Amino acid sequence: MLVFIPNQPRQVYSKQYLHADEEPYFIPGRKPVLIRWKERTISFAICYEVFVPEHACNVIQNGADIYIASVAKSAKGVVRAYKRLAQIAGDFGITVLMANSVGYQDNFQSAGFSASWSKDGELAGKYHKHRAVPNLI
């Protein structure tokens, strides 16, 4: 994941926890990327990592107060991700954002429904422009 912030060097975050079907093709990253921006500390997750408890614990221990997840989830996966990300927000008292892809990829239809959660785990907002899954959440 490439991270661009104005007037700062580009950062690269490499997924640290791989799903079993990714292991033959990728090497896990070794460290989190934490970005300081306007007195906030932002951490990142890629897809499967949101379901790995150690990942969220590690970024919290490193001082993150915003957790941004980039995912590729089907409609069923979005439902699971919403529950998990709300739990992370509420359990750790951090703001959580999820950007989900839209459209067909690999062998499934990605459902959209990018969203954010407040520090208390409440859904703060969602965005959906994909018509295949109306009223999912």
mmCIF file of N, CA and C in Angstrom:
data_model
loop_
_atom_site.group_PDB
_atom_site.id
_atom_site.type_symbol
_atom_site.label_atom_id
_atom_site.label_comp_id
_atom_site.label_asym_id
_atom_site.label_seq_id
_atom_site.Cartn_x
_atom_site.Cartn_y
_atom_site.Cartn_z
ATOM 1 N N MET A 1 0.863 -1.157 0.000
ATOM 2 C CA MET A 1 0.000 0.000 0.000
ATOM 3 C C MET A 1 0.914 1.225 0.000
ATOM 4 N N LEU A 2 0.677 2.121 -0.961
ATOM 5 C CA LEU A 2 1.421 3.373 -1.002
ATOM 6 C C LEU A 2 0.635 4.437 -0.254
ATOM 7 N N VAL A 3 1.322 5.190 0.578
ATOM 8 C CA VAL A 3 0.689 6.225 1.381
ATOM 9 C C VAL A 3 1.329 7.560 1.017
ATOM 10 N N PHE A 4 0.497 8.479 0.545
ATOM 11 C CA PHE A 4 0.971 9.802 0.163
ATOM 12 C C PHE A 4 0.418 10.840 1.128
ATOM 13 N N ILE A 5 1.295 11.670 1.659
ATOM 14 C CA ILE A 5 0.908 12.789 2.517
ATOM 15 C C ILE A 5 1.642 14.019 1.990
ATOM 16 N N PRO A 6 0.950 15.136 1.821
ATOM 17 C CA PRO A 6 1.603 16.334 1.287
ATOM 18 C C PRO A 6 2.866 16.709 2.070
ATOM 19 N N ASN A 7 3.896 17.048 1.323
ATOM 20 C CA ASN A 7 5.165 17.531 1.876
ATOM 21 C C ASN A 7 5.890 16.523 2.759
ATOM 22 N N GLN A 8 5.587 15.239 2.578
ATOM 23 C CA GLN A 8 6.288 14.186 3.314
ATOM 24 C C GLN A 8 6.717 13.101 2.335
ATOM 25 N N PRO A 9 7.747 12.342 2.683
ATOM 26 C CA PRO A 9 8.146 11.238 1.803
ATOM 27 C C PRO A 9 7.037 10.196 1.677
ATOM 28 N N ARG A 10 6.949 9.584 0.532
ATOM 29 C CA ARG A 10 5.992 8.490 0.309
ATOM 30 C C ARG A 10 6.337 7.332 1.249
ATOM 31 N N GLN A 11 5.306 6.698 1.797
ATOM 32 C CA GLN A 11 5.481 5.544 2.677
ATOM 33 C C GLN A 11 4.925 4.303 1.975
ATOM 34 N N VAL A 12 5.471 3.156 2.314
ATOM 35 C CA VAL A 12 4.988 1.883 1.769
ATOM 36 C C VAL A 12 4.662 0.967 2.939
ATOM 37 N N TYR A 13 3.408 0.509 2.988
ATOM 38 C CA TYR A 13 3.012 -0.475 3.989
ATOM 39 C C TYR A 13 2.856 -1.817 3.291
ATOM 40 N N SER A 14 3.509 -2.835 3.828
ATOM 41 C CA SER A 14 3.399 -4.191 3.302
ATOM 42 C C SER A 14 2.612 -5.032 4.286
ATOM 43 N N LYS A 15 1.636 -5.734 3.782
ATOM 44 C CA LYS A 15 0.771 -6.578 4.594
ATOM 45 C C LYS A 15 1.613 -7.521 5.451
ATOM 46 N N GLN A 16 1.340 -7.529 6.751
ATOM 47 C CA GLN A 16 2.117 -8.337 7.683
ATOM 48 C C GLN A 16 1.544 -9.728 7.915
ATOM 49 N N TYR A 17 0.228 -9.859 7.801
ATOM 50 C CA TYR A 17 -0.445 -11.137 8.037
ATOM 51 C C TYR A 17 -1.123 -11.565 6.746
ATOM 52 N N LEU A 18 -0.636 -12.650 6.180
ATOM 53 C CA LEU A 18 -1.163 -13.137 4.911
ATOM 54 C C LEU A 18 -2.218 -14.207 5.133
ATOM 55 N N HIS A 19 -3.244 -14.184 4.276
ATOM 56 C CA HIS A 19 -4.233 -15.259 4.237
ATOM 57 C C HIS A 19 -3.540 -16.477 3.616
ATOM 58 N N ALA A 20 -3.985 -17.668 3.959
ATOM 59 C CA ALA A 20 -3.349 -18.901 3.474
ATOM 60 C C ALA A 20 -3.225 -18.934 1.953
ATOM 61 N N ASP A 21 -4.219 -18.423 1.225
ATOM 62 C CA ASP A 21 -4.135 -18.475 -0.243
ATOM 63 C C ASP A 21 -3.166 -17.438 -0.817
ATOM 64 N N GLU A 22 -2.658 -16.532 0.005
ATOM 65 C CA GLU A 22 -1.672 -15.536 -0.439
ATOM 66 C C GLU A 22 -0.230 -15.987 -0.184
ATOM 67 N N GLU A 23 -0.062 -16.896 0.763
ATOM 68 C CA GLU A 23 1.279 -17.290 1.187
ATOM 69 C C GLU A 23 2.179 -17.829 0.076
ATOM 70 N N PRO A 24 1.657 -18.560 -0.917
ATOM 71 C CA PRO A 24 2.557 -19.026 -1.979
ATOM 72 C C PRO A 24 3.092 -17.890 -2.875
ATOM 73 N N TYR A 25 2.458 -16.737 -2.839
ATOM 74 C CA TYR A 25 2.791 -15.671 -3.779
ATOM 75 C C TYR A 25 3.440 -14.434 -3.158
ATOM 76 N N PHE A 26 3.301 -14.244 -1.857
ATOM 77 C CA PHE A 26 3.757 -13.015 -1.225
ATOM 78 C C PHE A 26 4.605 -13.301 0.011
ATOM 79 N N ILE A 27 5.399 -12.321 0.375
ATOM 80 C CA ILE A 27 6.195 -12.358 1.594
ATOM 81 C C ILE A 27 5.606 -11.308 2.532
ATOM 82 N N PRO A 28 5.331 -11.659 3.787
ATOM 83 C CA PRO A 28 4.731 -10.666 4.687
ATOM 84 C C PRO A 28 5.692 -9.528 5.022
ATOM 85 N N GLY A 29 5.116 -8.362 5.249
ATOM 86 C CA GLY A 29 5.894 -7.220 5.710
ATOM 87 C C GLY A 29 6.360 -7.461 7.130
ATOM 88 N N ARG A 30 7.324 -6.684 7.566
ATOM 89 C CA ARG A 30 7.915 -6.908 8.889
ATOM 90 C C ARG A 30 7.520 -5.882 9.930
ATOM 91 N N LYS A 31 7.012 -4.706 9.514
ATOM 92 C CA LYS A 31 6.731 -3.675 10.507
ATOM 93 C C LYS A 31 5.526 -2.841 10.082
ATOM 94 N N PRO A 32 4.847 -2.294 11.080
ATOM 95 C CA PRO A 32 3.719 -1.415 10.745
ATOM 96 C C PRO A 32 4.233 -0.072 10.222
ATOM 97 N N VAL A 33 3.394 0.605 9.486
ATOM 98 C CA VAL A 33 3.672 1.979 9.086
ATOM 99 C C VAL A 33 2.734 2.852 9.907
ATOM 100 N N LEU A 34 3.305 3.779 10.634
ATOM 101 C CA LEU A 34 2.526 4.720 11.424
ATOM 102 C C LEU A 34 2.823 6.118 10.899
ATOM 103 N N ILE A 35 1.778 6.834 10.566
ATOM 104 C CA ILE A 35 1.908 8.180 10.015
ATOM 105 C C ILE A 35 1.399 9.175 11.045
ATOM 106 N N ARG A 36 2.184 10.171 11.334
ATOM 107 C CA ARG A 36 1.732 11.276 12.186
ATOM 108 C C ARG A 36 1.190 12.354 11.271
ATOM 109 N N TRP A 37 -0.060 12.768 11.519
ATOM 110 C CA TRP A 37 -0.690 13.811 10.715
ATOM 111 C C TRP A 37 -1.641 14.603 11.599
ATOM 112 N N LYS A 38 -1.391 15.888 11.679
ATOM 113 C CA LYS A 38 -2.230 16.778 12.493
ATOM 114 C C LYS A 38 -2.467 16.211 13.893
ATOM 115 N N GLU A 39 -1.379 15.851 14.556
ATOM 116 C CA GLU A 39 -1.416 15.341 15.931
ATOM 117 C C GLU A 39 -2.188 14.029 16.087
ATOM 118 N N ARG A 40 -2.353 13.316 15.010
ATOM 119 C CA ARG A 40 -2.985 11.992 15.048
ATOM 120 C C ARG A 40 -1.971 10.970 14.547
ATOM 121 N N THR A 41 -2.114 9.739 14.980
ATOM 122 C CA THR A 41 -1.256 8.655 14.507
ATOM 123 C C THR A 41 -2.140 7.656 13.761
ATOM 124 N N ILE A 42 -1.814 7.464 12.507
ATOM 125 C CA ILE A 42 -2.627 6.638 11.601
ATOM 126 C C ILE A 42 -1.880 5.337 11.305
ATOM 127 N N SER A 43 -2.604 4.236 11.405
ATOM 128 C CA SER A 43 -2.051 2.931 11.053
ATOM 129 C C SER A 43 -2.886 2.330 9.929
ATOM 130 N N PHE A 44 -2.366 1.289 9.320
ATOM 131 C CA PHE A 44 -3.011 0.711 8.141
ATOM 132 C C PHE A 44 -3.160 -0.800 8.278
ATOM 133 N N ALA A 45 -4.176 -1.305 7.581
ATOM 134 C CA ALA A 45 -4.413 -2.744 7.487
ATOM 135 C C ALA A 45 -4.822 -3.051 6.057
ATOM 136 N N ILE A 46 -4.479 -4.223 5.609
ATOM 137 C CA ILE A 46 -4.881 -4.667 4.276
ATOM 138 C C ILE A 46 -5.701 -5.942 4.424
ATOM 139 N N CYS A 47 -6.947 -5.858 4.030
ATOM 140 C CA CYS A 47 -7.900 -6.960 3.905
ATOM 141 C C CYS A 47 -7.908 -7.927 5.086
ATOM 142 N N TYR A 48 -7.336 -9.100 4.921
ATOM 143 C CA TYR A 48 -7.379 -10.161 5.936
ATOM 144 C C TYR A 48 -6.882 -9.704 7.305
ATOM 145 N N GLU A 49 -5.977 -8.746 7.340
ATOM 146 C CA GLU A 49 -5.392 -8.310 8.609
ATOM 147 C C GLU A 49 -6.428 -7.824 9.617
ATOM 148 N N VAL A 50 -7.555 -7.302 9.153
ATOM 149 C CA VAL A 50 -8.561 -6.813 10.103
ATOM 150 C C VAL A 50 -9.127 -7.947 10.960
ATOM 151 N N PHE A 51 -9.000 -9.171 10.494
ATOM 152 C CA PHE A 51 -9.506 -10.327 11.241
ATOM 153 C C PHE A 51 -8.431 -11.008 12.089
ATOM 154 N N VAL A 52 -7.239 -10.450 12.098
ATOM 155 C CA VAL A 52 -6.137 -10.998 12.898
ATOM 156 C C VAL A 52 -6.004 -10.143 14.157
ATOM 157 N N PRO A 53 -6.421 -10.643 15.314
ATOM 158 C CA PRO A 53 -6.411 -9.835 16.540
ATOM 159 C C PRO A 53 -5.056 -9.210 16.857
ATOM 160 N N GLU A 54 -3.976 -9.935 16.618
ATOM 161 C CA GLU A 54 -2.639 -9.411 16.909
ATOM 162 C C GLU A 54 -2.331 -8.146 16.111
ATOM 163 N N HIS A 55 -2.882 -8.053 14.915
ATOM 164 C CA HIS A 55 -2.597 -6.878 14.089
ATOM 165 C C HIS A 55 -3.116 -5.611 14.745
ATOM 166 N N ALA A 56 -4.372 -5.595 15.130
ATOM 167 C CA ALA A 56 -4.943 -4.408 15.778
ATOM 168 C C ALA A 56 -4.234 -4.135 17.103
ATOM 169 N N CYS A 57 -3.952 -5.159 17.881
ATOM 170 C CA CYS A 57 -3.255 -4.967 19.160
ATOM 171 C C CYS A 57 -1.890 -4.325 18.950
ATOM 172 N N ASN A 58 -1.166 -4.775 17.948
ATOM 173 C CA ASN A 58 0.166 -4.229 17.679
ATOM 174 C C ASN A 58 0.116 -2.753 17.298
ATOM 175 N N VAL A 59 -0.817 -2.365 16.443
ATOM 176 C CA VAL A 59 -0.845 -0.956 16.042
ATOM 177 C C VAL A 59 -1.299 -0.068 17.196
ATOM 178 N N ILE A 60 -2.162 -0.577 18.045
ATOM 179 C CA ILE A 60 -2.580 0.181 19.227
ATOM 180 C C ILE A 60 -1.393 0.353 20.176
ATOM 181 N N GLN A 61 -0.641 -0.710 20.383
ATOM 182 C CA GLN A 61 0.539 -0.624 21.251
ATOM 183 C C GLN A 61 1.567 0.364 20.719
ATOM 184 N N ASN A 62 1.569 0.580 19.404
ATOM 185 C CA ASN A 62 2.485 1.534 18.787
ATOM 186 C C ASN A 62 1.908 2.951 18.745
ATOM 187 N N GLY A 63 0.738 3.158 19.356
ATOM 188 C CA GLY A 63 0.202 4.503 19.499
ATOM 189 C C GLY A 63 -0.801 4.969 18.468
ATOM 190 N N ALA A 64 -1.313 4.083 17.641
ATOM 191 C CA ALA A 64 -2.278 4.489 16.619
ATOM 192 C C ALA A 64 -3.599 4.923 17.243
ATOM 193 N N ASP A 65 -4.197 5.983 16.699
ATOM 194 C CA ASP A 65 -5.548 6.362 17.110
ATOM 195 C C ASP A 65 -6.502 6.453 15.926
ATOM 196 N N ILE A 66 -5.993 6.152 14.729
ATOM 197 C CA ILE A 66 -6.825 6.000 13.531
ATOM 198 C C ILE A 66 -6.353 4.738 12.822
ATOM 199 N N TYR A 67 -7.312 3.894 12.436
ATOM 200 C CA TYR A 67 -7.016 2.607 11.790
ATOM 201 C C TYR A 67 -7.704 2.618 10.431
ATOM 202 N N ILE A 68 -6.916 2.562 9.360
ATOM 203 C CA ILE A 68 -7.470 2.600 8.009
ATOM 204 C C ILE A 68 -7.245 1.244 7.347
ATOM 205 N N ALA A 69 -8.348 0.618 6.927
ATOM 206 C CA ALA A 69 -8.272 -0.696 6.290
ATOM 207 C C ALA A 69 -8.677 -0.594 4.830
ATOM 208 N N SER A 70 -7.825 -1.100 3.962
ATOM 209 C CA SER A 70 -8.126 -1.216 2.539
ATOM 210 C C SER A 70 -8.471 -2.676 2.286
ATOM 211 N N VAL A 71 -9.676 -2.939 1.779
ATOM 212 C CA VAL A 71 -10.137 -4.321 1.652
ATOM 213 C C VAL A 71 -10.745 -4.590 0.280
ATOM 214 N N ALA A 72 -10.911 -5.855 -0.013
ATOM 215 C CA ALA A 72 -11.643 -6.322 -1.192
ATOM 216 C C ALA A 72 -12.614 -7.383 -0.669
ATOM 217 N N LYS A 73 -13.851 -6.965 -0.422
ATOM 218 C CA LYS A 73 -14.820 -7.850 0.222
ATOM 219 C C LYS A 73 -16.094 -7.979 -0.604
ATOM 220 N N SER A 74 -16.622 -9.192 -0.623
ATOM 221 C CA SER A 74 -17.938 -9.456 -1.209
ATOM 222 C C SER A 74 -19.000 -8.940 -0.242
ATOM 223 N N ALA A 75 -20.254 -9.061 -0.621
ATOM 224 C CA ALA A 75 -21.343 -8.635 0.270
ATOM 225 C C ALA A 75 -21.276 -9.367 1.608
ATOM 226 N N LYS A 76 -21.060 -10.666 1.573
ATOM 227 C CA LYS A 76 -20.947 -11.444 2.810
ATOM 228 C C LYS A 76 -19.730 -10.991 3.614
ATOM 229 N N GLY A 77 -18.626 -10.730 2.936
ATOM 230 C CA GLY A 77 -17.417 -10.272 3.606
ATOM 231 C C GLY A 77 -17.573 -8.901 4.231
ATOM 232 N N VAL A 78 -18.361 -8.033 3.593
ATOM 233 C CA VAL A 78 -18.598 -6.700 4.144
ATOM 234 C C VAL A 78 -19.334 -6.803 5.478
ATOM 235 N N VAL A 79 -20.304 -7.682 5.559
ATOM 236 C CA VAL A 79 -21.045 -7.854 6.807
ATOM 237 C C VAL A 79 -20.084 -8.259 7.926
ATOM 238 N N ARG A 80 -19.210 -9.219 7.655
ATOM 239 C CA ARG A 80 -18.216 -9.647 8.646
ATOM 240 C C ARG A 80 -17.253 -8.514 8.987
ATOM 241 N N ALA A 81 -16.797 -7.786 7.966
ATOM 242 C CA ALA A 81 -15.845 -6.694 8.198
ATOM 243 C C ALA A 81 -16.476 -5.585 9.024
ATOM 244 N N TYR A 82 -17.741 -5.253 8.754
ATOM 245 C CA TYR A 82 -18.419 -4.213 9.552
ATOM 246 C C TYR A 82 -18.429 -4.594 11.033
ATOM 247 N N LYS A 83 -18.750 -5.835 11.319
ATOM 248 C CA LYS A 83 -18.792 -6.284 12.714
ATOM 249 C C LYS A 83 -17.412 -6.211 13.354
ATOM 250 N N ARG A 84 -16.424 -6.686 12.650
ATOM 251 C CA ARG A 84 -15.064 -6.708 13.186
ATOM 252 C C ARG A 84 -14.511 -5.296 13.374
ATOM 253 N N LEU A 85 -14.704 -4.422 12.399
ATOM 254 C CA LEU A 85 -14.153 -3.077 12.491
ATOM 255 C C LEU A 85 -14.862 -2.244 13.554
ATOM 256 N N ALA A 86 -16.158 -2.450 13.728
ATOM 257 C CA ALA A 86 -16.873 -1.795 14.835
ATOM 258 C C ALA A 86 -16.308 -2.267 16.167
ATOM 259 N N GLN A 87 -15.994 -3.550 16.253
ATOM 260 C CA GLN A 87 -15.408 -4.105 17.477
ATOM 261 C C GLN A 87 -14.045 -3.482 17.752
ATOM 262 N N ILE A 88 -13.200 -3.366 16.735
ATOM 263 C CA ILE A 88 -11.884 -2.749 16.901
ATOM 264 C C ILE A 88 -12.043 -1.314 17.390
ATOM 265 N N ALA A 89 -12.929 -0.554 16.758
ATOM 266 C CA ALA A 89 -13.145 0.841 17.151
ATOM 267 C C ALA A 89 -13.578 0.941 18.609
ATOM 268 N N GLY A 90 -14.566 0.162 18.986
ATOM 269 C CA GLY A 90 -15.090 0.222 20.350
ATOM 270 C C GLY A 90 -14.138 -0.315 21.396
ATOM 271 N N ASP A 91 -13.492 -1.450 21.103
ATOM 272 C CA ASP A 91 -12.589 -2.063 22.077
ATOM 273 C C ASP A 91 -11.364 -1.199 22.355
ATOM 274 N N PHE A 92 -10.845 -0.546 21.314
ATOM 275 C CA PHE A 92 -9.609 0.216 21.460
ATOM 276 C C PHE A 92 -9.827 1.725 21.523
ATOM 277 N N GLY A 93 -11.072 2.169 21.331
ATOM 278 C CA GLY A 93 -11.353 3.598 21.398
ATOM 279 C C GLY A 93 -10.662 4.399 20.311
ATOM 280 N N ILE A 94 -10.664 3.855 19.080
ATOM 281 C CA ILE A 94 -10.020 4.546 17.966
ATOM 282 C C ILE A 94 -11.008 4.732 16.815
ATOM 283 N N THR A 95 -10.728 5.697 15.976
ATOM 284 C CA THR A 95 -11.495 5.901 14.755
ATOM 285 C C THR A 95 -11.047 4.862 13.736
ATOM 286 N N VAL A 96 -12.004 4.260 13.033
ATOM 287 C CA VAL A 96 -11.700 3.231 12.039
ATOM 288 C C VAL A 96 -12.349 3.605 10.717
ATOM 289 N N LEU A 97 -11.592 3.451 9.639
ATOM 290 C CA LEU A 97 -12.109 3.684 8.292
ATOM 291 C C LEU A 97 -11.842 2.448 7.446
ATOM 292 N N MET A 98 -12.795 2.110 6.573
ATOM 293 C CA MET A 98 -12.629 0.980 5.661
ATOM 294 C C MET A 98 -12.936 1.439 4.249
ATOM 295 N N ALA A 99 -11.999 1.185 3.334
ATOM 296 C CA ALA A 99 -12.227 1.431 1.914
ATOM 297 C C ALA A 99 -12.334 0.073 1.238
ATOM 298 N N ASN A 100 -13.520 -0.223 0.686
ATOM 299 C CA ASN A 100 -13.727 -1.489 -0.005
ATOM 300 C C ASN A 100 -13.800 -1.237 -1.499
ATOM 301 N N SER A 101 -13.274 -2.168 -2.254
ATOM 302 C CA SER A 101 -13.330 -2.055 -3.706
ATOM 303 C C SER A 101 -14.741 -2.344 -4.215
ATOM 304 N N VAL A 102 -14.951 -2.048 -5.488
ATOM 305 C CA VAL A 102 -16.248 -2.268 -6.135
ATOM 306 C C VAL A 102 -15.989 -2.971 -7.463
ATOM 307 N N GLY A 103 -16.818 -3.933 -7.786
ATOM 308 C CA GLY A 103 -16.728 -4.593 -9.084
ATOM 309 C C GLY A 103 -16.184 -6.008 -9.000
ATOM 310 N N TYR A 104 -16.161 -6.656 -10.135
ATOM 311 C CA TYR A 104 -15.729 -8.041 -10.215
ATOM 312 C C TYR A 104 -14.208 -8.131 -10.153
ATOM 313 N N GLN A 105 -13.703 -9.056 -9.311
ATOM 314 C CA GLN A 105 -12.271 -9.308 -9.243
ATOM 315 C C GLN A 105 -12.030 -10.744 -8.848
ATOM 316 N N ASP A 106 -10.978 -11.298 -9.352
ATOM 317 C CA ASP A 106 -10.617 -12.675 -9.083
ATOM 318 C C ASP A 106 -11.817 -13.584 -9.346
ATOM 319 N N ASN A 107 -12.531 -14.004 -8.307
ATOM 320 C CA ASN A 107 -13.675 -14.899 -8.495
ATOM 321 C C ASN A 107 -14.911 -14.441 -7.726
ATOM 322 N N PHE A 108 -15.027 -13.133 -7.470
ATOM 323 C CA PHE A 108 -16.187 -12.632 -6.735
ATOM 324 C C PHE A 108 -16.469 -11.179 -7.093
ATOM 325 N N GLN A 109 -17.655 -10.748 -6.713
ATOM 326 C CA GLN A 109 -18.081 -9.366 -6.903
ATOM 327 C C GLN A 109 -17.809 -8.594 -5.612
ATOM 328 N N SER A 110 -16.937 -7.610 -5.679
ATOM 329 C CA SER A 110 -16.659 -6.791 -4.503
ATOM 330 C C SER A 110 -17.818 -5.814 -4.314
ATOM 331 N N ALA A 111 -18.239 -5.618 -3.067
ATOM 332 C CA ALA A 111 -19.531 -4.994 -2.789
ATOM 333 C C ALA A 111 -19.516 -3.505 -2.456
ATOM 334 N N GLY A 112 -18.361 -2.881 -2.351
ATOM 335 C CA GLY A 112 -18.365 -1.471 -1.955
ATOM 336 C C GLY A 112 -18.687 -1.340 -0.476
ATOM 337 N N PHE A 113 -19.505 -0.353 -0.120
ATOM 338 C CA PHE A 113 -19.872 -0.074 1.273
ATOM 339 C C PHE A 113 -18.682 0.351 2.122
ATOM 340 N N SER A 114 -17.830 1.218 1.578
ATOM 341 C CA SER A 114 -16.784 1.820 2.392
ATOM 342 C C SER A 114 -17.457 2.529 3.559
ATOM 343 N N ALA A 115 -16.784 2.569 4.725
ATOM 344 C CA ALA A 115 -17.449 3.085 5.918
ATOM 345 C C ALA A 115 -16.440 3.597 6.934
ATOM 346 N N SER A 116 -16.980 4.236 7.977
ATOM 347 C CA SER A 116 -16.159 4.678 9.097
ATOM 348 C C SER A 116 -16.913 4.445 10.400
ATOM 349 N N TRP A 117 -16.144 4.259 11.491
ATOM 350 C CA TRP A 117 -16.701 4.037 12.814
ATOM 351 C C TRP A 117 -16.069 5.017 13.794
ATOM 352 N N SER A 118 -16.861 5.485 14.717
ATOM 353 C CA SER A 118 -16.368 6.390 15.751
ATOM 354 C C SER A 118 -15.626 5.601 16.830
ATOM 355 N N LYS A 119 -14.998 6.318 17.745
ATOM 356 C CA LYS A 119 -14.216 5.689 18.818
ATOM 357 C C LYS A 119 -15.030 4.769 19.712
ATOM 358 N N ASP A 120 -16.342 4.950 19.719
ATOM 359 C CA ASP A 120 -17.179 4.084 20.553
ATOM 360 C C ASP A 120 -17.730 2.879 19.786
ATOM 361 N N GLY A 121 -17.277 2.703 18.552
ATOM 362 C CA GLY A 121 -17.693 1.551 17.756
ATOM 363 C C GLY A 121 -18.966 1.751 16.965
ATOM 364 N N GLU A 122 -19.512 2.962 16.965
ATOM 365 C CA GLU A 122 -20.741 3.253 16.215
ATOM 366 C C GLU A 122 -20.414 3.568 14.759
ATOM 367 N N LEU A 123 -21.232 3.068 13.856
ATOM 368 C CA LEU A 123 -21.078 3.377 12.440
ATOM 369 C C LEU A 123 -21.286 4.879 12.246
ATOM 370 N N ALA A 124 -20.265 5.565 11.752
ATOM 371 C CA ALA A 124 -20.341 7.015 11.583
ATOM 372 C C ALA A 124 -20.816 7.387 10.187
ATOM 373 N N GLY A 125 -20.559 6.519 9.217
ATOM 374 C CA GLY A 125 -20.995 6.788 7.857
ATOM 375 C C GLY A 125 -20.614 5.651 6.939
ATOM 376 N N LYS A 126 -21.330 5.557 5.818
ATOM 377 C CA LYS A 126 -21.011 4.544 4.815
ATOM 378 C C LYS A 126 -21.310 5.117 3.440
ATOM 379 N N TYR A 127 -20.646 4.583 2.457
ATOM 380 C CA TYR A 127 -20.851 5.026 1.092
ATOM 381 C C TYR A 127 -21.021 3.807 0.213
ATOM 382 N N HIS A 128 -22.045 3.853 -0.635
ATOM 383 C CA HIS A 128 -22.297 2.720 -1.514
ATOM 384 C C HIS A 128 -22.885 3.198 -2.826
ATOM 385 N N LYS A 129 -22.245 2.822 -3.907
ATOM 386 C CA LYS A 129 -22.758 3.209 -5.216
ATOM 387 C C LYS A 129 -22.927 1.984 -6.119
ATOM 388 N N HIS A 130 -22.810 0.815 -5.559
ATOM 389 C CA HIS A 130 -22.927 -0.408 -6.339
ATOM 390 C C HIS A 130 -24.348 -0.951 -6.202
ATOM 391 N N ARG A 131 -25.017 -1.192 -7.284
ATOM 392 C CA ARG A 131 -26.442 -1.554 -7.239
ATOM 393 C C ARG A 131 -26.749 -3.016 -6.954
ATOM 394 N N ALA A 132 -25.746 -3.876 -7.019
ATOM 395 C CA ALA A 132 -26.012 -5.309 -6.886
ATOM 396 C C ALA A 132 -26.413 -5.731 -5.483
ATOM 397 N N VAL A 133 -26.139 -4.904 -4.480
ATOM 398 C CA VAL A 133 -26.411 -5.318 -3.116
ATOM 399 C C VAL A 133 -27.130 -4.207 -2.355
ATOM 400 N N PRO A 134 -28.340 -3.801 -2.772
ATOM 401 C CA PRO A 134 -29.024 -2.717 -2.077
ATOM 402 C C PRO A 134 -29.406 -3.101 -0.650
ATOM 403 N N ASN A 135 -29.355 -2.147 0.248
ATOM 404 C CA ASN A 135 -29.773 -2.328 1.643
ATOM 405 C C ASN A 135 -29.037 -3.454 2.357
ATOM 406 N N LEU A 136 -27.782 -3.631 2.027
ATOM 407 C CA LEU A 136 -26.993 -4.690 2.658
ATOM 408 C C LEU A 136 -26.823 -4.426 4.146
ATOM 409 N N ILE A 137 -26.471 -3.235 4.489
ATOM 410 C CA ILE A 137 -26.145 -2.906 5.880
ATOM 411 C C ILE A 137 -27.145 -1.887 6.381
#
